Short mmCIF file of the C-alpha atoms (twelve columns), coordinates in Angstrom:
data_MODEL
# 
_entry.id   MODEL 
# 
loop_
_atom_site.group_PDB 
_atom_site.id 
_atom_site.type_symbol 
_atom_site.label_atom_id 
_atom_site.label_alt_id 
_atom_site.label_comp_id 
_atom_site.label_asym_id 
_atom_site.label_seq_id 
_atom_site.Cartn_x 
_atom_site.Cartn_y 
_atom_site.Cartn_z 
_atom_site.pdbx_PDB_model_num 
ATOM 1  C CA . MET A 1  -75.768 -14.408 55.286 1 
ATOM 2  C CA . LYS A 2  -76.316 -14.503 58.875 1 
ATOM 3  C CA . ALA A 3  -76.521 -18.577 58.899 1 
ATOM 4  C CA . LEU A 4  -73.155 -18.461 57.334 1 
ATOM 5  C CA . ALA A 5  -71.978 -15.681 59.604 1 
ATOM 6  C CA . ALA A 6  -73.163 -18.036 62.355 1 
ATOM 7  C CA . VAL A 7  -71.222 -20.918 61.247 1 
ATOM 8  C CA . VAL A 8  -68.109 -19.184 61.531 1 
ATOM 9  C CA . PHE A 9  -68.652 -18.379 65.258 1 
ATOM 10 C CA . GLU A 10 -69.967 -21.807 65.874 1 
ATOM 11 C CA . TYR A 11 -66.429 -22.873 64.440 1 
ATOM 12 C CA . LEU A 12 -64.604 -20.439 66.274 1 
ATOM 13 C CA . ASN A 13 -66.490 -21.386 69.465 1 
ATOM 14 C CA . LYS A 14 -65.224 -24.954 69.181 1 
ATOM 15 C CA . GLU A 15 -61.835 -24.186 68.403 1 
ATOM 16 C CA . LEU A 16 -61.338 -21.831 71.226 1 
ATOM 17 C CA . THR A 17 -63.122 -24.270 73.689 1 
ATOM 18 C CA . ASP A 18 -60.601 -27.353 72.475 1 
ATOM 19 C CA . ARG A 19 -57.812 -24.898 73.080 1 
ATOM 20 C CA . ASN A 20 -59.017 -23.846 76.590 1 
ATOM 21 C CA . ALA A 21 -59.464 -20.102 75.358 1 
ATOM 22 C CA . ALA A 22 -63.258 -19.538 75.316 1 
ATOM 23 C CA . GLU A 23 -63.034 -16.509 77.369 1 
ATOM 24 C CA . PHE A 24 -61.827 -14.960 74.360 1 
ATOM 25 C CA . LEU A 25 -64.928 -15.316 72.241 1 
ATOM 26 C CA . PRO A 26 -67.007 -12.597 73.750 1 
ATOM 27 C CA . ALA A 27 -64.277 -9.979  72.870 1 
ATOM 28 C CA . LEU A 28 -63.932 -11.506 69.416 1 
ATOM 29 C CA . LYS A 29 -67.615 -11.101 68.817 1 
ATOM 30 C CA . ASP A 30 -67.388 -7.569  69.848 1 
ATOM 31 C CA . ALA A 31 -64.655 -6.927  67.591 1 
ATOM 32 C CA . PHE A 32 -66.576 -8.139  64.832 1 
ATOM 33 C CA . GLU A 33 -69.786 -6.414  65.609 1 
ATOM 34 C CA . SER A 34 -67.992 -3.105  66.306 1 
ATOM 35 C CA . GLY A 35 -66.094 -3.438  62.899 1 
ATOM 36 C CA . THR A 36 -62.465 -2.911  64.763 1 
ATOM 37 C CA . ILE A 37 -61.344 -6.493  63.823 1 
ATOM 38 C CA . LEU A 38 -58.614 -7.080  61.353 1 
ATOM 39 C CA . LEU A 39 -59.597 -9.839  59.765 1 
ATOM 40 C CA . VAL A 40 -56.331 -12.065 58.495 1 
ATOM 41 C CA . LEU A 41 -57.264 -14.670 55.715 1 
ATOM 42 C CA . ASP A 42 -54.228 -16.890 54.690 1 
ATOM 43 C CA . GLY A 43 -54.384 -19.558 52.732 1 
ATOM 44 C CA . LEU A 44 -57.363 -19.106 50.516 1 
ATOM 45 C CA . ASP A 45 -55.486 -20.278 47.403 1 
ATOM 46 C CA . GLU A 46 -55.048 -23.628 49.237 1 
ATOM 47 C CA . VAL A 47 -58.788 -24.002 49.444 1 
ATOM 48 C CA . PRO A 48 -60.094 -26.538 46.882 1 
ATOM 49 C CA . GLN A 49 -61.645 -25.502 43.832 1 
ATOM 50 C CA . LYS A 50 -65.106 -26.879 44.462 1 
ATOM 51 C CA . LEU A 51 -65.136 -25.281 47.946 1 
ATOM 52 C CA . ARG A 52 -64.226 -21.532 46.472 1 
ATOM 53 C CA . GLU A 53 -67.325 -20.101 46.272 1 
ATOM 54 C CA . PRO A 54 -68.933 -21.334 49.603 1 
ATOM 55 C CA . VAL A 55 -65.801 -20.100 51.212 1 
ATOM 56 C CA . ARG A 56 -66.273 -16.748 49.482 1 
ATOM 57 C CA . LEU A 57 -69.728 -16.438 50.251 1 
ATOM 58 C CA . THR A 58 -68.924 -17.142 53.789 1 
ATOM 59 C CA . VAL A 59 -66.151 -14.258 54.182 1 
ATOM 60 C CA . GLU A 60 -68.262 -11.791 52.233 1 
ATOM 61 C CA . ALA A 61 -71.377 -12.597 54.557 1 
ATOM 62 C CA . LEU A 62 -68.836 -11.431 57.499 1 
ATOM 63 C CA . ILE A 63 -67.401 -8.659  55.885 1 
ATOM 64 C CA . GLN A 64 -71.011 -7.207  55.320 1 
ATOM 65 C CA . LEU A 65 -72.866 -8.198  58.283 1 
ATOM 66 C CA . HIS A 66 -69.992 -6.849  60.719 1 
ATOM 67 C CA . SER A 67 -68.745 -3.965  58.660 1 
ATOM 68 C CA . VAL A 68 -65.120 -5.026  58.643 1 
ATOM 69 C CA . GLU A 69 -62.891 -2.608  56.875 1 
ATOM 70 C CA . LYS A 70 -59.437 -3.917  57.713 1 
ATOM 71 C CA . ILE A 71 -58.863 -7.145  55.798 1 
ATOM 72 C CA . ILE A 72 -55.295 -8.856  55.108 1 
ATOM 73 C CA . ILE A 73 -55.400 -11.576 52.354 1 
ATOM 74 C CA . THR A 74 -52.340 -13.903 51.730 1 
ATOM 75 C CA . PHE A 75 -51.799 -16.272 48.858 1 
ATOM 76 C CA . ALA A 76 -48.921 -17.913 46.922 1 
ATOM 77 C CA . PHE A 77 -48.465 -15.932 43.653 1 
ATOM 78 C CA . GLU A 78 -47.042 -19.089 41.914 1 
ATOM 79 C CA . CYS A 79 -50.402 -20.692 42.655 1 
ATOM 80 C CA . LEU A 80 -52.472 -18.288 40.810 1 
ATOM 81 C CA . CYS A 81 -49.733 -18.549 37.845 1 
ATOM 82 C CA . ARG A 82 -50.444 -22.216 37.737 1 
ATOM 83 C CA . GLN A 83 -54.090 -21.994 37.176 1 
# 
């Protein structure tokens, strides 16, 4: 689980650095570690079927390792109806 969560933080570090916002990473890590973060996951219905299990495991790892209690998940309802 820790390896999956580490991948997310590596990605966030790269994205924040690319956007000249790396100074926000320590505060983001603190919010995760203290469980005070609001985790918003948008577009999970757009994840290709073959990647859904790895994405689910990664999200689960973040939630369990960091005691995330506040989560918003958005998806397109019509997408679920077509499957």
